[in-house]
CSV table of C-alpha atoms in Angstrom, one decimal:
chain,number,residue,atom,x,y,z
A,2,UNK,CA,-4.4,-18.6,-37.6
A,3,UNK,CA,-7.4,-16.9,-35.9
A,4,UNK,CA,-5.0,-14.8,-33.9
A,5,UNK,CA,-3.1,-13.7,-37.1
A,6,UNK,CA,-6.3,-12.7,-38.7
A,7,UNK,CA,-6.6,-9.9,-36.2
A,8,UNK,CA,-3.9,-8.1,-38.1
A,9,UNK,CA,-5.9,-8.1,-41.2
A,10,UNK,CA,-9.3,-7.5,-39.4
A,11,UNK,CA,-8.3,-4.7,-37.2
A,12,UNK,CA,-6.9,-1.7,-39.0
A,13,UNK,CA,-5.8,0.1,-36.0
A,14,UNK,CA,-3.4,-2.6,-35.0
A,15,UNK,CA,-0.2,-1.1,-36.2
A,16,UNK,CA,2.9,0.0,-34.3
A,17,UNK,CA,2.0,3.7,-34.3
A,18,UNK,CA,-1.6,3.1,-33.0
A,19,UNK,CA,-0.4,0.8,-30.3
A,20,UNK,CA,2.2,3.4,-29.3
A,21,UNK,CA,-0.6,5.9,-29.1
A,22,UNK,CA,-2.8,3.6,-27.0
A,23,UNK,CA,0.2,3.1,-24.7
A,24,UNK,CA,0.7,6.9,-24.3
A,25,UNK,CA,-3.1,7.5,-23.7
A,26,UNK,CA,-3.5,4.6,-21.2
A,27,UNK,CA,-0.4,5.8,-19.4
A,28,UNK,CA,-1.9,9.2,-18.8
A,29,UNK,CA,-5.1,7.7,-17.6
A,30,UNK,CA,-3.1,5.4,-15.3
A,31,UNK,CA,-1.2,8.5,-14.0
A,32,UNK,CA,-4.5,10.2,-13.3
A,33,UNK,CA,-6.0,7.3,-11.5
A,34,UNK,CA,-3.2,5.6,-9.7
A,35,UNK,CA,-0.1,7.7,-9.3
A,36,UNK,CA,-0.7,9.6,-6.1
A,37,UNK,CA,-2.7,10.0,-2.9
A,38,UNK,CA,-1.4,13.6,-2.5
A,39,UNK,CA,-4.2,16.1,-3.1
A,40,UNK,CA,-2.2,19.1,-4.4
A,41,UNK,CA,-0.4,16.7,-6.7
A,42,UNK,CA,-3.7,15.3,-8.0
A,43,UNK,CA,-4.9,18.7,-9.1
A,44,UNK,CA,-1.8,19.3,-11.2
A,45,UNK,CA,-2.0,15.8,-12.6
A,46,UNK,CA,-5.7,16.3,-13.5
A,47,UNK,CA,-4.9,19.5,-15.4
A,48,UNK,CA,-2.0,18.0,-17.4
A,49,UNK,CA,-3.9,14.8,-18.2
A,50,UNK,CA,-6.9,16.7,-19.4
A,51,UNK,CA,-4.6,18.7,-21.7
A,52,UNK,CA,-3.1,15.5,-23.0
A,53,UNK,CA,-6.5,13.9,-23.6
A,54,UNK,CA,-7.9,17.0,-25.4
A,55,UNK,CA,-4.8,17.5,-27.5
A,56,UNK,CA,-3.6,14.1,-28.7
A,57,UNK,CA,-0.5,15.6,-30.4
A,58,UNK,CA,0.6,16.9,-27.0
A,59,UNK,CA,1.2,13.3,-25.6
A,60,UNK,CA,3.7,12.7,-28.4
A,61,UNK,CA,5.8,15.7,-27.3
A,62,UNK,CA,8.8,14.8,-25.1
A,63,UNK,CA,8.3,18.1,-23.1
A,64,UNK,CA,4.8,17.0,-22.0
A,65,UNK,CA,6.3,13.8,-20.5
A,66,UNK,CA,9.2,15.8,-18.9
A,67,UNK,CA,6.7,18.1,-17.2
A,68,UNK,CA,4.5,15.1,-16.1
A,69,UNK,CA,7.6,13.2,-14.8
A,70,UNK,CA,8.8,16.2,-12.8
A,71,UNK,CA,5.3,16.8,-11.3
A,72,UNK,CA,5.1,13.1,-10.3
A,73,UNK,CA,8.6,13.1,-8.7
A,74,UNK,CA,8.3,16.4,-6.9
A,75,UNK,CA,4.7,15.7,-5.8
A,76,UNK,CA,5.5,12.2,-4.4
A,77,UNK,CA,8.9,13.2,-2.9
A,78,UNK,CA,7.6,14.2,0.5
A,79,UNK,CA,6.0,10.8,1.0
A,80,UNK,CA,8.7,8.7,-0.7
A,81,UNK,CA,9.0,6.3,2.2
A,82,UNK,CA,5.3,5.3,2.2
A,83,UNK,CA,4.1,5.4,-1.4
A,84,UNK,CA,3.3,2.2,-3.1
A,85,UNK,CA,5.8,0.4,-5.3
A,86,UNK,CA,3.8,0.8,-8.4
A,87,UNK,CA,4.0,4.6,-8.1
A,88,UNK,CA,7.8,4.4,-8.4
A,89,UNK,CA,7.3,2.2,-11.5
A,90,UNK,CA,4.8,4.7,-13.0
A,91,UNK,CA,7.4,7.5,-12.4
A,92,UNK,CA,10.2,5.5,-14.1
A,93,UNK,CA,7.9,4.6,-16.9
A,94,UNK,CA,7.0,8.2,-17.6
A,95,UNK,CA,10.7,9.1,-17.6
A,96,UNK,CA,11.2,6.2,-20.0
A,97,UNK,CA,8.5,7.6,-22.4
A,98,UNK,CA,10.1,11.1,-22.1
A,99,UNK,CA,13.6,9.6,-23.0
A,100,UNK,CA,12.2,7.5,-25.9
A,101,UNK,CA,10.5,10.5,-27.4
A,102,UNK,CA,13.8,12.3,-27.5
A,103,UNK,CA,15.2,9.6,-29.9
A,104,UNK,CA,14.7,9.1,-33.6
A,105,UNK,CA,12.7,5.9,-33.1
A,106,UNK,CA,10.5,6.3,-30.0
A,107,UNK,CA,8.5,3.1,-30.6
A,108,UNK,CA,11.5,0.8,-30.8
A,109,UNK,CA,13.2,2.4,-27.8
A,110,UNK,CA,10.1,2.3,-25.7
A,111,UNK,CA,9.8,-1.4,-26.5
A,112,UNK,CA,13.3,-2.0,-25.1
A,113,UNK,CA,12.6,0.0,-22.0
A,114,UNK,CA,9.3,-1.8,-21.4
A,115,UNK,CA,10.8,-5.2,-21.8
A,116,UNK,CA,13.7,-4.5,-19.4
A,117,UNK,CA,11.5,-2.7,-16.9
A,118,UNK,CA,9.1,-5.7,-16.7
A,119,UNK,CA,12.1,-8.1,-16.5
A,120,UNK,CA,13.8,-6.2,-13.7
A,121,UNK,CA,10.6,-5.6,-11.7
A,122,UNK,CA,10.0,-9.3,-11.6
A,123,UNK,CA,13.7,-10.1,-11.0
A,124,UNK,CA,13.7,-7.9,-7.8
A,125,UNK,CA,10.3,-9.4,-6.8
A,126,UNK,CA,11.6,-12.9,-7.1
A,127,UNK,CA,14.8,-12.1,-5.2
A,128,UNK,CA,12.9,-10.6,-2.4
A,129,UNK,CA,10.5,-13.5,-2.2
A,130,UNK,CA,13.3,-16.2,-2.3
A,131,UNK,CA,15.2,-14.3,0.5
A,132,UNK,CA,12.2,-13.8,2.7
A,133,UNK,CA,11.9,-16.7,5.2
A,134,UNK,CA,8.2,-16.2,6.0
A,135,UNK,CA,7.4,-16.3,2.3
A,136,UNK,CA,9.4,-19.5,1.6
A,137,UNK,CA,7.9,-21.3,4.6
A,138,UNK,CA,4.4,-20.4,3.4
A,139,UNK,CA,3.5,-18.4,6.5
A,140,UNK,CA,3.2,-15.1,4.6
A,141,UNK,CA,0.3,-16.3,2.4
A,142,UNK,CA,-1.2,-18.4,5.3
A,143,UNK,CA,-1.4,-15.2,7.4
A,144,UNK,CA,-2.6,-13.1,4.4
A,145,UNK,CA,-5.4,-15.6,3.7
A,146,UNK,CA,-6.5,-15.4,7.3
A,147,UNK,CA,-6.4,-11.7,7.8
A,148,UNK,CA,-6.6,-9.8,4.5
A,149,UNK,CA,-10.2,-9.0,3.6
A,150,UNK,CA,-9.3,-9.0,-0.1
A,151,UNK,CA,-8.7,-12.7,0.1
A,152,UNK,CA,-11.7,-13.5,2.4
A,153,UNK,CA,-13.8,-15.0,-0.4
A,154,UNK,CA,-11.0,-17.2,-1.6
A,155,UNK,CA,-10.3,-18.3,1.9
A,156,UNK,CA,-13.9,-19.0,2.4
A,157,UNK,CA,-14.4,-20.9,-0.8
A,158,UNK,CA,-11.2,-22.9,-1.1
A,159,UNK,CA,-10.0,-22.8,2.4
A,160,UNK,CA,-13.3,-23.8,3.9
A,161,UNK,CA,-13.1,-21.1,6.6
A,162,UNK,CA,-16.5,-19.5,7.4
A,163,UNK,CA,-16.8,-15.7,7.0
A,164,UNK,CA,-17.6,-15.3,10.6
A,165,UNK,CA,-14.3,-16.8,11.6
A,166,UNK,CA,-12.5,-14.5,9.0
A,167,UNK,CA,-14.1,-11.6,10.8
A,168,UNK,CA,-12.9,-12.9,14.1
A,169,UNK,CA,-9.4,-13.0,12.7
A,170,UNK,CA,-9.7,-9.4,11.7
A,171,UNK,CA,-10.9,-8.4,15.1
A,172,UNK,CA,-8.1,-10.4,16.8
A,173,UNK,CA,-5.5,-8.6,14.6
A,174,UNK,CA,-7.0,-5.2,15.4
A,175,UNK,CA,-7.0,-6.0,19.1
A,176,UNK,CA,-3.3,-6.9,19.0
A,177,UNK,CA,-2.2,-3.8,17.0
A,178,UNK,CA,-4.4,-1.2,18.7
A,179,UNK,CA,-2.1,1.4,20.2
A,180,UNK,CA,-3.7,1.2,23.7
A,181,UNK,CA,-3.7,-2.6,23.6
A,182,UNK,CA,-1.9,-4.6,26.3
A,183,UNK,CA,-2.1,-8.0,24.4
A,184,UNK,CA,1.1,-9.9,23.7
A,185,UNK,CA,-0.4,-12.4,21.2
A,186,UNK,CA,-3.7,-13.4,19.7
A,187,UNK,CA,-5.1,-16.6,18.4
A,188,UNK,CA,-6.2,-16.8,14.7
A,189,UNK,CA,-8.6,-19.4,13.3
A,190,UNK,CA,-7.5,-21.5,10.4
A,191,UNK,CA,-8.1,-24.8,8.6
A,192,UNK,CA,-6.0,-27.4,6.9
A,193,UNK,CA,-7.4,-26.3,3.6
A,194,UNK,CA,-6.2,-22.8,4.2
A,195,UNK,CA,-2.7,-24.2,4.9
A,196,UNK,CA,-2.7,-26.2,1.7
A,197,UNK,CA,-4.0,-23.2,-0.2
A,198,UNK,CA,-1.2,-21.0,1.2
A,199,UNK,CA,1.4,-23.6,0.0
A,200,UNK,CA,-0.2,-23.6,-3.5
A,201,UNK,CA,-0.3,-19.8,-3.9
A,202,UNK,CA,3.2,-19.4,-2.5
A,203,UNK,CA,4.7,-21.8,-5.0
A,204,UNK,CA,2.6,-20.7,-7.9
A,205,UNK,CA,3.7,-17.1,-7.3
A,206,UNK,CA,7.3,-18.1,-7.2
A,207,UNK,CA,6.9,-20.2,-10.4
A,208,UNK,CA,5.1,-17.7,-12.5
A,209,UNK,CA,7.2,-14.7,-11.4
A,210,UNK,CA,10.4,-16.6,-12.1
A,211,UNK,CA,9.0,-17.6,-15.6
A,212,UNK,CA,8.2,-13.9,-16.4
A,213,UNK,CA,11.7,-12.9,-15.2
A,214,UNK,CA,13.5,-15.4,-17.3
A,215,UNK,CA,11.3,-14.8,-20.3
A,216,UNK,CA,11.7,-11.0,-20.3
A,217,UNK,CA,15.4,-11.0,-19.5
A,218,UNK,CA,16.5,-13.8,-21.8
A,219,UNK,CA,17.8,-13.1,-25.4
A,220,UNK,CA,15.1,-12.3,-27.9
A,221,UNK,CA,15.6,-15.5,-30.0
A,222,UNK,CA,15.2,-18.0,-27.2
A,223,UNK,CA,12.0,-20.0,-27.0
A,224,UNK,CA,11.2,-18.8,-23.5
A,225,UNK,CA,11.4,-15.2,-24.7
A,226,UNK,CA,8.7,-15.9,-27.3
A,227,UNK,CA,6.3,-17.1,-24.6
A,228,UNK,CA,6.9,-14.0,-22.4
A,229,UNK,CA,3.6,-12.3,-23.3
A,230,UNK,CA,1.5,-15.4,-22.3
A,231,UNK,CA,3.4,-15.6,-19.0
A,232,UNK,CA,2.8,-12.0,-18.2
A,233,UNK,CA,-0.9,-12.1,-19.0
A,234,UNK,CA,-1.2,-15.3,-16.9
A,235,UNK,CA,0.5,-13.6,-14.0
A,236,UNK,CA,-1.6,-10.5,-14.3
A,237,UNK,CA,-4.9,-12.3,-14.6
A,238,UNK,CA,-4.2,-14.9,-11.9
A,239,UNK,CA,-2.7,-12.4,-9.4
A,240,UNK,CA,-5.0,-9.4,-9.7
A,241,UNK,CA,-8.2,-11.3,-9.7
A,242,UNK,CA,-7.6,-11.6,-6.0
A,243,UNK,CA,-5.1,-8.9,-5.1
A,244,UNK,CA,-6.8,-5.6,-6.0
A,245,UNK,CA,-3.7,-3.6,-6.8
A,246,UNK,CA,-5.2,-2.1,-10.0
A,247,UNK,CA,-2.4,0.5,-10.4
A,248,UNK,CA,0.3,-2.2,-10.5
A,249,UNK,CA,-1.8,-4.4,-12.8
A,250,UNK,CA,-2.3,-1.6,-15.2
A,251,UNK,CA,1.3,-0.5,-15.4
A,252,UNK,CA,2.4,-4.1,-16.1
A,253,UNK,CA,-0.3,-4.4,-18.8
A,254,UNK,CA,0.6,-1.1,-20.4
A,255,UNK,CA,4.3,-2.0,-20.5
A,256,UNK,CA,3.4,-5.4,-21.8
A,257,UNK,CA,1.5,-3.8,-24.6
A,258,UNK,CA,4.3,-1.3,-25.3
A,259,UNK,CA,7.0,-4.1,-25.7
A,260,UNK,CA,5.1,-6.1,-28.3
A,261,UNK,CA,7.1,-6.8,-31.4
A,262,UNK,CA,5.7,-6.4,-34.9
A,263,UNK,CA,5.1,-10.2,-35.2
A,264,UNK,CA,3.2,-10.2,-31.9
A,265,UNK,CA,0.8,-7.3,-32.6
A,266,UNK,CA,-2.1,-9.7,-32.7
A,267,UNK,CA,-1.6,-10.0,-28.9
A,268,UNK,CA,-2.4,-6.4,-28.3
A,269,UNK,CA,-6.1,-7.1,-28.2
A,270,UNK,CA,-5.5,-9.4,-25.2
A,271,UNK,CA,-3.6,-6.8,-23.3
A,272,UNK,CA,-6.3,-4.2,-24.0
A,273,UNK,CA,-9.0,-6.7,-22.8
A,274,UNK,CA,-6.8,-7.4,-19.7
A,275,UNK,CA,-7.0,-3.6,-18.9
A,276,UNK,CA,-10.8,-3.8,-18.8
A,277,UNK,CA,-10.8,-7.2,-17.0
A,278,UNK,CA,-8.8,-5.8,-14.1
A,279,UNK,CA,-11.4,-3.1,-13.6
A,280,UNK,CA,-14.1,-5.7,-13.9
A,281,UNK,CA,-12.4,-7.9,-11.2
A,282,UNK,CA,-13.0,-5.2,-8.7
A,283,UNK,CA,-16.8,-5.5,-9.2
A,284,UNK,CA,-16.8,-9.3,-8.7
B,16,UNK,CA,5.3,-6.1,-1.3
B,17,UNK,CA,3.6,-9.5,-1.0
B,18,UNK,CA,6.8,-11.1,0.2
B,19,UNK,CA,6.9,-10.8,3.9
B,20,UNK,CA,4.6,-10.2,6.9
B,21,UNK,CA,6.9,-7.6,8.3
B,22,UNK,CA,6.0,-4.3,6.6
B,23,UNK,CA,5.1,-0.8,7.9
B,24,UNK,CA,1.4,-2.0,8.0
B,25,UNK,CA,2.3,-4.9,10.3
B,26,UNK,CA,4.1,-2.6,12.7
B,27,UNK,CA,2.3,-0.8,15.4
B,28,UNK,CA,3.0,1.7,18.1
B,29,UNK,CA,2.0,1.6,21.7
B,30,UNK,CA,2.1,4.9,23.7
B,31,UNK,CA,2.3,5.1,27.5
B,32,UNK,CA,1.9,8.3,29.4
B,33,UNK,CA,3.5,7.8,32.8
B,34,UNK,CA,2.9,9.6,36.1
B,35,UNK,CA,5.9,8.4,38.1
B,36,UNK,CA,4.9,10.5,41.1
B,37,UNK,CA,1.6,8.8,41.6
B,38,UNK,CA,2.5,5.5,39.9
B,39,UNK,CA,0.0,5.7,37.0
B,40,UNK,CA,0.6,4.5,33.5
B,41,UNK,CA,-1.9,5.3,30.8
B,42,UNK,CA,-2.0,3.4,27.5
B,43,UNK,CA,-3.3,5.8,24.9
B,44,UNK,CA,-4.2,5.6,21.2
B,45,UNK,CA,-2.0,7.2,18.5
B,46,UNK,CA,-3.5,10.8,18.0
B,47,UNK,CA,-4.8,11.5,14.5
B,48,UNK,CA,-2.5,14.5,14.4
B,49,UNK,CA,0.5,12.2,14.6
B,50,UNK,CA,-0.6,9.9,11.8
B,51,UNK,CA,2.2,10.9,9.4
B,52,UNK,CA,4.8,10.7,12.2
B,53,UNK,CA,3.4,7.3,13.1
B,54,UNK,CA,3.7,6.1,9.5
B,55,UNK,CA,7.3,7.5,9.3
B,56,UNK,CA,8.3,5.7,12.5
B,57,UNK,CA,6.7,2.4,11.4
B,58,UNK,CA,8.5,2.6,8.1
B,59,UNK,CA,11.9,3.8,9.5
B,60,UNK,CA,12.3,2.8,13.1
B,61,UNK,CA,15.2,5.0,13.6
B,62,UNK,CA,16.0,6.5,17.0
B,63,UNK,CA,15.7,10.0,15.6
B,64,UNK,CA,12.1,9.3,14.4
B,65,UNK,CA,11.3,7.8,17.9
B,66,UNK,CA,12.6,11.0,19.5
B,67,UNK,CA,10.6,13.2,17.1
B,68,UNK,CA,7.4,11.2,17.8
B,69,UNK,CA,8.0,11.1,21.6
B,70,UNK,CA,8.6,14.8,21.8
B,71,UNK,CA,5.4,15.5,19.9
B,72,UNK,CA,3.5,13.2,22.3
B,73,UNK,CA,5.1,15.0,25.3
B,74,UNK,CA,4.2,18.4,24.0
B,75,UNK,CA,0.6,17.5,23.2
B,76,UNK,CA,-2.4,18.5,25.2
B,77,UNK,CA,-3.7,15.3,26.8
B,78,UNK,CA,-7.1,15.2,28.4
B,79,UNK,CA,-9.0,12.5,30.1
B,80,UNK,CA,-12.5,12.6,28.6
B,81,UNK,CA,-15.4,10.5,29.7
B,82,UNK,CA,-15.9,9.3,26.1
B,83,UNK,CA,-14.8,10.3,22.6
B,84,UNK,CA,-18.1,10.4,20.8
B,85,UNK,CA,-18.6,13.6,18.6
B,86,UNK,CA,-21.5,14.6,20.9
B,87,UNK,CA,-19.4,14.3,24.0
B,88,UNK,CA,-16.5,16.2,22.5
B,89,UNK,CA,-18.9,19.0,21.4
B,90,UNK,CA,-20.5,19.2,24.8
B,91,UNK,CA,-17.1,19.5,26.4
B,92,UNK,CA,-16.3,22.6,24.4
B,93,UNK,CA,-19.3,24.3,25.9
B,94,UNK,CA,-18.4,26.4,28.9
B,95,UNK,CA,-21.6,25.7,30.9
B,96,UNK,CA,-22.4,22.2,30.1
B,97,UNK,CA,-23.6,20.8,33.4
B,98,UNK,CA,-27.0,20.1,31.9
B,99,UNK,CA,-27.5,20.3,28.1
B,100,UNK,CA,-31.0,19.7,26.7
B,101,UNK,CA,-31.0,18.0,23.3
B,102,UNK,CA,-33.8,18.2,20.7
B,103,UNK,CA,-35.4,15.0,21.8
B,104,UNK,CA,-35.4,16.2,25.4
B,105,UNK,CA,-32.7,13.7,26.3
B,106,UNK,CA,-30.6,15.0,29.2
B,107,UNK,CA,-26.9,14.7,28.9
B,108,UNK,CA,-24.8,15.4,32.0
B,109,UNK,CA,-21.2,16.3,32.0
B,110,UNK,CA,-20.4,13.7,34.6
B,111,UNK,CA,-20.8,10.0,33.7
B,112,UNK,CA,-19.3,7.0,35.2
B,113,UNK,CA,-17.6,5.5,32.2
B,114,UNK,CA,-13.8,5.0,32.3
B,115,UNK,CA,-12.0,8.0,30.9
B,116,UNK,CA,-10.6,7.9,27.4
B,117,UNK,CA,-7.3,9.8,27.1
B,118,UNK,CA,-7.0,11.8,24.0
B,119,UNK,CA,-4.6,14.5,22.6
B,120,UNK,CA,-6.5,17.6,21.6
B,121,UNK,CA,-5.2,20.4,19.4
B,122,UNK,CA,-6.4,23.2,21.6
B,123,UNK,CA,-6.8,22.8,25.3
B,124,UNK,CA,-8.8,26.0,25.7
B,125,UNK,CA,-11.7,24.4,23.8
B,126,UNK,CA,-12.2,22.2,26.9
B,127,UNK,CA,-12.4,24.6,29.8
B,128,UNK,CA,-13.9,22.1,32.2
B,129,UNK,CA,-11.4,19.4,31.7
B,130,UNK,CA,-8.1,19.4,33.5
B,131,UNK,CA,-5.0,18.4,31.6
B,132,UNK,CA,-3.6,14.9,32.3
B,133,UNK,CA,-0.7,14.8,34.7
B,134,UNK,CA,2.2,12.8,33.5
B,135,UNK,CA,6.0,13.3,33.4
B,136,UNK,CA,7.3,10.6,31.1
B,137,UNK,CA,6.3,9.1,27.7
B,138,UNK,CA,7.3,5.6,26.7
B,139,UNK,CA,7.0,4.8,23.0
B,140,UNK,CA,7.1,1.1,21.9
B,141,UNK,CA,7.3,0.0,18.3
B,142,UNK,CA,6.0,-3.6,17.8
B,143,UNK,CA,5.7,-6.0,15.0
B,144,UNK,CA,4.1,-9.5,14.9
B,145,UNK,CA,5.1,-12.9,13.6
B,146,UNK,CA,2.7,-15.6,12.6
B,147,UNK,CA,3.3,-19.2,13.8
B,148,UNK,CA,1.7,-21.5,11.1
B,149,UNK,CA,1.8,-24.5,13.5
B,150,UNK,CA,-0.6,-23.1,16.0
B,151,UNK,CA,-2.0,-20.1,14.1
B,152,UNK,CA,-0.8,-17.7,16.8
B,153,UNK,CA,0.1,-14.1,16.1
B,154,UNK,CA,2.8,-13.1,18.5
B,155,UNK,CA,3.7,-9.5,19.2
B,156,UNK,CA,7.4,-8.5,19.5
B,157,UNK,CA,8.9,-5.2,20.5
B,158,UNK,CA,11.3,-3.8,17.9
B,159,UNK,CA,12.5,-0.7,19.8
B,160,UNK,CA,11.4,1.4,22.7
B,161,UNK,CA,12.1,4.9,23.9
B,162,UNK,CA,11.3,6.7,27.2
B,163,UNK,CA,11.5,10.4,27.3
B,164,UNK,CA,11.0,12.7,30.3
B,165,UNK,CA,8.6,15.5,29.6
B,166,UNK,CA,11.0,18.2,30.7
B,167,UNK,CA,13.6,17.0,28.2
B,168,UNK,CA,14.4,19.4,25.4
B,169,UNK,CA,14.4,17.8,21.9
B,170,UNK,CA,17.4,19.8,20.8
B,171,UNK,CA,19.5,19.5,23.9
B,172,UNK,CA,19.1,15.9,24.9
B,173,UNK,CA,19.2,12.8,22.8
B,174,UNK,CA,17.7,9.9,24.7
B,175,UNK,CA,18.7,6.5,23.3
B,176,UNK,CA,16.4,3.8,22.1
B,177,UNK,CA,16.4,0.4,23.6
B,178,UNK,CA,16.0,-2.8,21.5
């Protein structure tokens, strides 16, 4: 009831405004997280400023065509090292360009967004289920011990002192340094870290599988109706620890874009999630 | 991403400059100039990328410097740096007894007092590691290795990688 009152309370919450928010947040996403290549960043900055100054421009298919081409050409030279989410951002921009060529851009973008989310998670789940070191928990065990982004979690729930986390980082650096002669190094762990790794591994598989099933199942199924909650749960539980803001944002923006008319009241949660992800970085 | 330990970030390169005549083998750091090639090799450990990397190492100007601090590197560019007096009257001599650090420099003429390192062969090793959750040990493994003689031409000869 409270949720449905949003529709009446918030005037901007209509299909066209949500579409506009999706386009605007996408160009901000492109500006912030689509490249590490300096010449490309300058071109992107120019085109994004133009789009922000002239809001009609971002509803023009040609604008998205130019932006897509700049992203593809600019990232091409480093295609083998760029982050996964940069690929997704490029595909999403192409999706916007294609949808703006149609008679009903909003509806077509909803379909693209739903399938892009579903397929992204499907490939992620396949990769995780076929990776031996993920299934046997050693990937997350190692990540908890060596990745500084997880150090507070490892310290808090894994009961591993920060000093020992730092020793693990030093050990890893000693092994991987190019003039090193070491064959192996000893990391420090606890039983709690081992249990935490098991919990995170199976939670990740569970929530990613749910998102995959929910987004790729037919629209009238019960699981499909729960897809937005699954996606928001995934985003908030994952990116609170893993600071991959670009990936979190593209998922949230696509999540916002695929909301049906009857689900518009959820748009506020997606918008809050966009801000929360930035706040998580400060925590 | 977030599915396996083995990723380009978990692979690392070890470089050895070998002087077969005198029996020396120097383990050196990956030069900053080869950061992109290093990334490419770690992402795609193809033999061709090994060759490209090895030939760039072979053609580099390698010097044995006493240390790699910015002050020391600057002092080595000075033609008459036997005694340099700094602002705080601290004397810095060109000779010190620290173990030499071998670095690749872009222009050897900037270091007139430092002789080039003598070596005739480069060995490049690409490593990765696996984590044993039973004893928390991180074990290094060689993925591929390539040895290239310095006199070998990149275009004419295609040395093979060993796994």
